[in-house]
């Protein structure tokens, strides 16, 4: 199998997020980035597929600060090739990023090898417009499935399990090549000890590919970005026990829990 | 009268002895050579440093065996059996040489009156000791003592040696025509048995007893290296080469290693030679199992089993030269991950092992392999991820590390910006755990009251890595260490004070320092000194009966037992000791990364719960005093789960000092 | 008159999901404010009976084609595109759910309409719509204005009341007249949730009991409440230690990490080890007799009172409401 995994760092929400001076974006000075949790599942799934079916795993990412770390980590986990797309990328949002990645994937010719599987996160915490996955599938003209929790390639097609809600799942078949948005890998992502990452840094090489410049289709104009009011201590619900129970029912119904 | 002067089927006795001795020594030597060959296949580590100190360690612990006396039922008997063995081994060799070379102008050992007396008396002492040992095995065996056939056989062989000596001695008295029994009083008592025998017969009995004795020893010689009594040969070396003879027990480094040990051991050849030697040295006494809190709680770990399984695996597969196919995996099949993860690295096992085995280093070496394969618990994996990313196990931003101080307006010097006497390395729990924040603030106030010149590293402080290293993530430990060392270089300070004993341990023993190694002290040591030196005035004496829990990493690892006790005394509190105190302290179960691990199955009784019950059982004790932030979390929880709320309070010693030194008006009404 | 508003009803196995009513209520409000008509679209076979339940819409459209059952996002987007063109729709509402994930972005790519996902608030204003989108797991909110009230909004589940979307009326139902191109992705079958013990990490509603529950018998009361809420029971460690619930129900540092929509903490003090496992919950309601219990420092709503008294009161009300 020819497996690609597309990676991206996400802002770390453990850190305080601050709004920048323009009031429309995050303060980039304070922002720290971390590997996307779902990305780690995508890498894990790719490595598991390779272990089961053979082939190569290529991890690719648009160049951003610290992106080398996640590429090396993926190599340490068992990826074979790491590629960094460079160029005048700006802060490529999902759709633009998808076009750049599509350009890279099609570099070897317009038709992808028939055993190609492209994996990426199904969701990411920093997605305003939507996801890179569907845009990418659209740009490549490939079938797409998201919220995927199981992947089983067999003879020119791939059988996937998608999660709906409340434990209900569905099985789909997609012809290859295909793009899959991974929700969780078959097994939890493996831990890769620091020593292995360091070894990968010494022995492996990250290829760089010039992705050129990209125009940003700016369809959504953010007017204002702000933090929700800090949730301090709990709002106390008071009254006689019966009253309290009534108020809770009301609250639950307002929040569509019931 | 010479026992070798006879012939059997025309074969002279001397020749027979030669043949038997050669055969026995050949088998013995061949086996020992093979065992040494196995050691040589292990990885190298340097245990040849500071030989005089090692010798001192050896003399004390092999010749005097103070650790064996920790268990009264077997201490003295073992001591006597050991020395009996030494005396008899020397005399055996003497007798053997004399027997092999009859022309030598020397007597047999038992022909020398003083030696005969020695042998005679020891024979009885050893027999009595054997009686105790056998009775212990049969009637009051402590838990975890390995009751093997092997052990019984060995005890009978030793008994046989003693009996043959006494019988020979008794017969000799008769053979020599009722010679005085002054030098062999016990044989003298037996002599009556042979009173009816002719001198001729008595002669034969003497010779027969001699042969029985010699043959038994030769048989013993052959059998020894195949049995658990290999410990008799290996353990003196094990003691001599023990790590803590020359280094702190809290240092998990491997000096002189020629290979990269960070990936740990998946095959026995990846253990160090000393770790393999530990297996050969184990006496199967079960002391370590009896002291192990994991075993006590019903976790699947028995430290003795770790040592034994390594030994069996090495001997079985190493000697066959089997490799690869058919050889079970050391980690996974022979020793399960669950066993390895159950260890709290509390050092109780190593602290009581009479042959000075190093269980923790073996467990960590095997854990390292699991980590290198990515086989770590989900919760531990999260923690390691947090530590990589944020430098603390709480997964909070490093910018929040000193929030406990900043949020309440405490002004504390930044050691990176101005010089301080003490650099306070606060540690993760004391910095981030909401339960500990207030205590940490109190500690800061007490330091201030004592006029201590101290500062923090603020967000530059990282988890010191003690537990990370013990989980087996050596690479991450190195990273954390490097980051802290960089921070230390930017700061100006004379000494370090830590809150967390785990931190204390690794900073004190496992960090490398440029230039002089600064003194690293626990806050109890510093506060004790301040109280003793009257730098910290008491405003109010406290009263009440309290008990104190010795944290493993403060006590067993670093020998700090008295400072906290002196503090409690100075505060006016009456200290009641728990039965398991000082170096027998019972681990709370948090160490070695255990605090991060998920419970895979239900446990009988968590170590912390056992400890809380122990404190409650003292009666009349209102407070369990701790000197470690992790203990606070563990015991406060255990007080709840054992239903002892309201009966026992868990307090950090700093809270008590704060109470006793606070300005009267500052105290809440 | 503003352009029509179109909402995509979501159905799973012949049932309308809550999000459909949440969107319908919202759509109705916006439509009234903008003076625009509201259409609802039901995709998949047997859509008519479902469409009949969407009474708040001015009309309901169906596209009864089995290939639209659990259709992949590309196929759904294609159907939507056709309806948008036909109806000249301006604002399109889609659920930001697993079922419809990806539809918004593909539709945006194909139509050029802006797509705002995870919408938690929406307001109509002078021919435009102002949407508030939740970003970074709720740590940041962004206001976006859709001029001309044209664009695609992915509606965050639970953000709008579903009750506002229910009605007894039936709307006029017509066929949308969609041509379905066979999707490359084929839906094979549903996989039912595994029986056996519940996976508390996947539950939307958790009733968590702590030592305050006092006896094993009272756990049964909590089970009943959980059933009435359509959720499951979980617990703090001491309750698990007692053996009152299996280990798989333990929340916290040494148990599971859960992020339900509702976490009802009954008689739980809120120790850091417990907090670690449930802090990501969307709404935490705590009941504790001790007004100073740390759980109140982090919960969204707090009730000082006896959980044992509260549980049956709430259960009864929930049952009464339903039945
Ligand atoms: C290493 C470690 C790991 C741990 N891991 C976990 C973990 O994974 N998960 C976990 O939960 N804990 C864990 N703990 C335990 C944790 O520290 C707490 O002890 C535990 O969470 C407390 O549980 P609780 O809130 O049910 O009990 P308590 O703290 O005893 O709280 C009971 C609460 O109930 C209230 N109450 C009493 N009666 C009533 C009533 N009738 N109605 C309403 N309220 C009432 C009381 O006021 C009190 O606040 C761990 C501890 C350690 C040391
Ligand atoms: S260090 Fe402690 S927990 Fe680990 S094996 Fe030894 S006694 Fe048991
Ligand atoms: S390792 Fe030491 S303490 Fe444990 S059984 Fe062996 S000799 Fe005894």
Short mmCIF file of N, CA, C and O in Angstrom, two decimals, chain A residues 104-176:
data_model
loop_
_atom_site.label_atom_id
_atom_site.label_comp_id
_atom_site.label_asym_id
_atom_site.label_seq_id
_atom_site.Cartn_x
_atom_site.Cartn_y
_atom_site.Cartn_z
N UNK A 104 0.79 18.52 -4.16
CA UNK A 104 1.92 17.64 -3.83
C UNK A 104 1.58 16.19 -4.19
O UNK A 104 2.39 15.47 -4.78
N UNK A 105 0.38 15.76 -3.85
CA UNK A 105 0.01 14.36 -4.09
C UNK A 105 -0.06 14.05 -5.58
O UNK A 105 0.21 12.94 -6.01
N UNK A 106 -0.42 15.06 -6.35
CA UNK A 106 -0.55 14.83 -7.80
C UNK A 106 0.75 15.07 -8.54
O UNK A 106 0.78 14.97 -9.76
N UNK A 107 1.82 15.39 -7.80
CA UNK A 107 3.07 15.75 -8.46
C UNK A 107 3.58 14.60 -9.31
O UNK A 107 4.23 14.81 -10.33
N UNK A 108 3.30 13.37 -8.90
CA UNK A 108 3.79 12.23 -9.66
C UNK A 108 2.92 11.93 -10.88
O UNK A 108 3.11 10.90 -11.53
N UNK A 109 1.98 12.76 -11.19
CA UNK A 109 1.06 12.49 -12.30
C UNK A 109 -0.35 12.67 -11.79
O UNK A 109 -0.59 12.53 -10.60
N UNK A 110 -1.26 12.99 -12.67
CA UNK A 110 -2.62 13.31 -12.23
C UNK A 110 -3.33 12.13 -11.58
O UNK A 110 -4.14 12.31 -10.68
N UNK A 111 -2.99 10.91 -12.00
CA UNK A 111 -3.67 9.77 -11.39
C UNK A 111 -2.79 9.19 -10.30
O UNK A 111 -1.62 8.89 -10.54
N UNK A 112 -3.35 9.04 -9.13
CA UNK A 112 -2.59 8.45 -8.03
C UNK A 112 -2.51 6.95 -8.24
O UNK A 112 -3.39 6.34 -8.86
N UNK A 113 -1.46 6.35 -7.71
CA UNK A 113 -1.33 4.89 -7.80
C UNK A 113 -2.59 4.25 -7.23
O UNK A 113 -3.16 4.75 -6.27
N UNK A 114 -3.03 3.15 -7.82
CA UNK A 114 -4.33 2.58 -7.43
C UNK A 114 -4.37 2.04 -6.00
O UNK A 114 -5.45 1.77 -5.49
N UNK A 115 -3.20 1.88 -5.36
CA UNK A 115 -3.27 1.39 -3.98
C UNK A 115 -2.97 2.52 -2.99
O UNK A 115 -2.43 2.29 -1.93
N UNK A 116 -3.33 3.72 -3.38
CA UNK A 116 -3.02 4.86 -2.51
C UNK A 116 -4.13 5.11 -1.51
O UNK A 116 -5.32 5.09 -1.85
N UNK A 117 -3.72 5.33 -0.28
CA UNK A 117 -4.67 5.66 0.78
C UNK A 117 -4.15 6.92 1.45
O UNK A 117 -2.98 6.99 1.84
N UNK A 118 -5.01 7.91 1.53
CA UNK A 118 -4.58 9.16 2.16
C UNK A 118 -5.32 9.33 3.47
O UNK A 118 -6.55 9.36 3.49
N UNK A 119 -4.57 9.38 4.53
CA UNK A 119 -5.18 9.48 5.86
C UNK A 119 -4.90 10.85 6.46
O UNK A 119 -3.82 11.39 6.29
N UNK A 120 -5.87 11.35 7.16
CA UNK A 120 -5.63 12.55 7.94
C UNK A 120 -6.66 12.63 9.04
O UNK A 120 -7.57 11.82 9.11
N UNK A 121 -6.47 13.61 9.90
CA UNK A 121 -7.38 13.75 11.05
C UNK A 121 -8.80 13.95 10.55
O UNK A 121 -9.02 14.58 9.52
N UNK A 122 -9.75 13.45 11.30
CA UNK A 122 -11.13 13.65 10.93
C UNK A 122 -11.60 15.02 11.37
O UNK A 122 -12.41 15.66 10.72
N UNK A 123 -11.11 15.46 12.49
CA UNK A 123 -11.52 16.76 13.02
C UNK A 123 -10.31 17.36 13.68
O UNK A 123 -9.43 16.66 14.13
N UNK A 124 -10.32 18.65 13.78
CA UNK A 124 -9.24 19.28 14.49
C UNK A 124 -9.79 20.43 15.27
O UNK A 124 -10.81 21.02 14.91
N UNK A 125 -9.13 20.73 16.35
CA UNK A 125 -9.65 21.72 17.27
C UNK A 125 -9.62 23.13 16.68
O UNK A 125 -10.32 24.02 17.13
N UNK A 126 -8.83 23.33 15.64
CA UNK A 126 -8.66 24.69 15.14
C UNK A 126 -9.31 24.88 13.78
O UNK A 126 -8.85 25.64 12.94
N UNK A 127 -10.40 24.15 13.56
CA UNK A 127 -11.00 24.21 12.24
C UNK A 127 -12.22 25.12 12.25
O UNK A 127 -13.24 24.79 12.82
N UNK A 128 -12.14 26.23 11.63
CA UNK A 128 -13.29 27.13 11.58
C UNK A 128 -14.16 26.83 10.37
O UNK A 128 -15.37 26.74 10.45
N UNK A 129 -13.51 26.66 9.23
CA UNK A 129 -14.27 26.54 7.99
C UNK A 129 -14.78 25.15 7.72
O UNK A 129 -15.67 24.96 6.91
N UNK A 130 -14.16 24.18 8.33
CA UNK A 130 -14.52 22.82 7.99
C UNK A 130 -13.27 21.99 8.09
O UNK A 130 -12.46 22.23 8.95
N UNK A 131 -13.10 21.02 7.26
CA UNK A 131 -11.96 20.17 7.40
C UNK A 131 -11.17 20.12 6.10
O UNK A 131 -11.72 20.30 5.03
N UNK A 132 -9.91 19.83 6.28
CA UNK A 132 -9.06 19.71 5.11
C UNK A 132 -9.47 18.48 4.30
O UNK A 132 -9.45 18.51 3.07
N UNK A 133 -9.87 17.44 5.00
CA UNK A 133 -10.17 16.16 4.34
C UNK A 133 -11.15 16.29 3.19
O UNK A 133 -10.82 15.93 2.04
N UNK A 134 -12.37 16.78 3.44
CA UNK A 134 -13.33 16.89 2.35
C UNK A 134 -12.85 17.81 1.21
O UNK A 134 -13.06 17.49 0.03
N UNK A 135 -12.20 18.89 1.57
CA UNK A 135 -11.67 19.77 0.52
C UNK A 135 -10.66 19.03 -0.34
O UNK A 135 -10.64 19.14 -1.56
N UNK A 136 -9.83 18.24 0.35
CA UNK A 136 -8.78 17.52 -0.36
C UNK A 136 -9.40 16.47 -1.28
O UNK A 136 -9.02 16.35 -2.46
N UNK A 137 -10.36 15.74 -0.75
CA UNK A 137 -11.02 14.72 -1.55
C UNK A 137 -11.66 15.38 -2.79
O UNK A 137 -11.60 14.86 -3.90
N UNK A 138 -12.23 16.55 -2.55
CA UNK A 138 -12.87 17.30 -3.63
C UNK A 138 -11.83 17.70 -4.67
O UNK A 138 -12.03 17.52 -5.87
N UNK A 139 -10.69 18.20 -4.18
CA UNK A 139 -9.66 18.66 -5.11
C UNK A 139 -9.06 17.50 -5.89
O UNK A 139 -8.64 17.66 -7.04
N UNK A 140 -9.00 16.33 -5.28
CA UNK A 140 -8.41 15.17 -5.96
C UNK A 140 -9.46 14.35 -6.69
O UNK A 140 -9.12 13.41 -7.41
N UNK A 141 -10.72 14.67 -6.46
CA UNK A 141 -11.79 13.88 -7.07
C UNK A 141 -11.83 12.46 -6.54
O UNK A 141 -12.14 11.52 -7.27
N UNK A 142 -11.55 12.31 -5.24
CA UNK A 142 -11.50 10.96 -4.67
C UNK A 142 -12.65 10.76 -3.69
O UNK A 142 -13.17 11.71 -3.13
N UNK A 143 -13.03 9.51 -3.46
CA UNK A 143 -14.02 9.24 -2.42
C UNK A 143 -13.46 9.57 -1.04
O UNK A 143 -12.25 9.54 -0.83
N UNK A 144 -14.40 9.84 -0.14
CA UNK A 144 -13.98 10.32 1.17
C UNK A 144 -14.89 9.76 2.25
O UNK A 144 -16.10 9.64 2.06
N UNK A 145 -14.31 9.43 3.38
CA UNK A 145 -15.11 9.06 4.54
C UNK A 145 -14.47 9.69 5.77
O UNK A 145 -13.24 9.80 5.84
N UNK A 146 -15.31 10.13 6.68
CA UNK A 146 -14.75 10.76 7.88
C UNK A 146 -15.23 10.03 9.13
O UNK A 146 -16.07 9.14 9.05
N UNK A 147 -14.73 10.45 10.26
CA UNK A 147 -14.99 9.82 11.55
C UNK A 147 -14.75 8.32 11.47
O UNK A 147 -15.54 7.51 11.94
N UNK A 148 -13.66 7.97 10.84
CA UNK A 148 -13.36 6.56 10.59
C UNK A 148 -12.65 5.95 11.79
O UNK A 148 -11.74 6.56 12.36
N UNK A 149 -13.11 4.78 12.20
CA UNK A 149 -12.47 4.12 13.33
C UNK A 149 -11.86 2.77 12.97
O UNK A 149 -11.17 2.18 13.78
N UNK A 150 -12.16 2.30 11.76
CA UNK A 150 -11.54 1.03 11.34
C UNK A 150 -11.30 1.08 9.84
O UNK A 150 -12.16 1.57 9.11
N UNK A 151 -10.17 0.55 9.44
CA UNK A 151 -9.80 0.58 8.02
C UNK A 151 -9.34 -0.82 7.61
O UNK A 151 -8.43 -1.36 8.22
N UNK A 152 -9.98 -1.38 6.60
CA UNK A 152 -9.56 -2.71 6.14
C UNK A 152 -9.49 -2.73 4.62
O UNK A 152 -10.51 -2.88 3.95
N UNK A 153 -8.30 -2.53 4.06
CA UNK A 153 -8.18 -2.56 2.61
C UNK A 153 -8.29 -3.99 2.09
O UNK A 153 -7.83 -4.93 2.75
N UNK A 154 -8.94 -4.17 0.96
CA UNK A 154 -9.03 -5.49 0.34
C UNK A 154 -9.31 -5.29 -1.14
O UNK A 154 -10.33 -4.71 -1.50
N UNK A 155 -8.36 -5.74 -1.94
CA UNK A 155 -8.53 -5.78 -3.39
C UNK A 155 -9.10 -4.51 -4.02
O UNK A 155 -10.25 -4.49 -4.41
N UNK A 156 -8.31 -3.48 -4.10
CA UNK A 156 -8.72 -2.29 -4.82
C UNK A 156 -9.76 -1.46 -4.12
O UNK A 156 -10.20 -0.43 -4.64
N UNK A 157 -10.20 -1.88 -2.96
CA UNK A 157 -11.18 -1.09 -2.21
C UNK A 157 -10.78 -1.09 -0.75
O UNK A 157 -9.87 -1.83 -0.34
N UNK A 158 -11.46 -0.27 -0.01
CA UNK A 158 -11.19 -0.26 1.42
C UNK A 158 -12.52 -0.22 2.15
O UNK A 158 -13.44 0.51 1.78
N UNK A 159 -12.59 -1.07 3.17
CA UNK A 159 -13.80 -1.12 3.97
C UNK A 159 -13.52 -0.30 5.23
O UNK A 159 -12.51 -0.51 5.89
N UNK A 160 -14.41 0.63 5.52
CA UNK A 160 -14.16 1.45 6.70
C UNK A 160 -15.38 1.46 7.61
O UNK A 160 -16.50 1.23 7.16
N UNK A 161 -15.11 1.70 8.88
CA UNK A 161 -16.20 1.86 9.84
C UNK A 161 -16.23 3.32 10.27
O UNK A 161 -15.20 3.88 10.61
N UNK A 162 -17.41 3.90 10.17
CA UNK A 162 -17.58 5.29 10.57
C UNK A 162 -18.40 5.34 11.82
O UNK A 162 -19.34 4.57 12.00
N UNK A 163 -18.08 6.28 12.69
CA UNK A 163 -18.84 6.40 13.91
C UNK A 163 -19.94 7.43 13.70
O UNK A 163 -19.67 8.51 13.16
N UNK A 164 -21.17 7.11 14.07
CA UNK A 164 -22.24 8.11 14.03
C UNK A 164 -22.39 8.70 15.42
O UNK A 164 -21.62 9.56 15.80
N UNK A 165 -23.34 8.20 16.18
CA UNK A 165 -23.42 8.71 17.54
C UNK A 165 -24.01 7.65 18.44
O UNK A 165 -24.60 6.68 17.97
N UNK A 166 -23.82 7.84 19.73
CA UNK A 166 -24.37 6.91 20.72
C UNK A 166 -23.90 5.48 20.50
O UNK A 166 -24.66 4.55 20.74
N UNK A 167 -22.70 5.32 20.02
CA UNK A 167 -22.17 3.98 19.84
C UNK A 167 -22.56 3.34 18.51
O UNK A 167 -22.05 2.28 18.15
N UNK A 168 -23.49 3.96 17.79
CA UNK A 168 -23.90 3.41 16.49
C UNK A 168 -22.82 3.71 15.46
O UNK A 168 -22.29 4.82 15.41
N UNK A 169 -22.51 2.72 14.67
CA UNK A 169 -21.50 2.91 13.63
C UNK A 169 -22.02 2.39 12.31
O UNK A 169 -23.05 1.71 12.27
N UNK A 170 -21.34 2.71 11.24
CA UNK A 170 -21.76 2.24 9.93
C UNK A 170 -20.56 1.76 9.15
O UNK A 170 -19.45 2.25 9.33
N UNK A 171 -20.82 0.78 8.28
CA UNK A 171 -19.73 0.25 7.47
C UNK A 171 -19.87 0.76 6.04
O UNK A 171 -20.98 0.72 5.48
N UNK A 172 -18.80 1.21 5.46
CA UNK A 172 -18.79 1.74 4.10
C UNK A 172 -17.69 1.08 3.29
O UNK A 172 -16.67 0.67 3.86
N UNK A 173 -17.89 1.01 1.99
CA UNK A 173 -16.81 0.54 1.12
C UNK A 173 -16.45 1.67 0.17
O UNK A 173 -17.34 2.29 -0.43
N UNK A 174 -15.17 1.93 0.04
CA UNK A 174 -14.70 2.98 -0.86
C UNK A 174 -13.72 2.37 -1.84
O UNK A 174 -12.85 1.59 -1.44
N UNK A 175 -13.81 2.74 -3.11
CA UNK A 175 -12.78 2.28 -4.05
C UNK A 175 -11.49 3.05 -3.78
O UNK A 175 -11.52 4.19 -3.34
N UNK A 176 -10.37 2.42 -4.03
CA UNK A 176 -9.09 3.10 -3.87
C UNK A 176 -8.74 3.80 -5.18
O UNK A 176 -9.18 3.35 -6.22
#
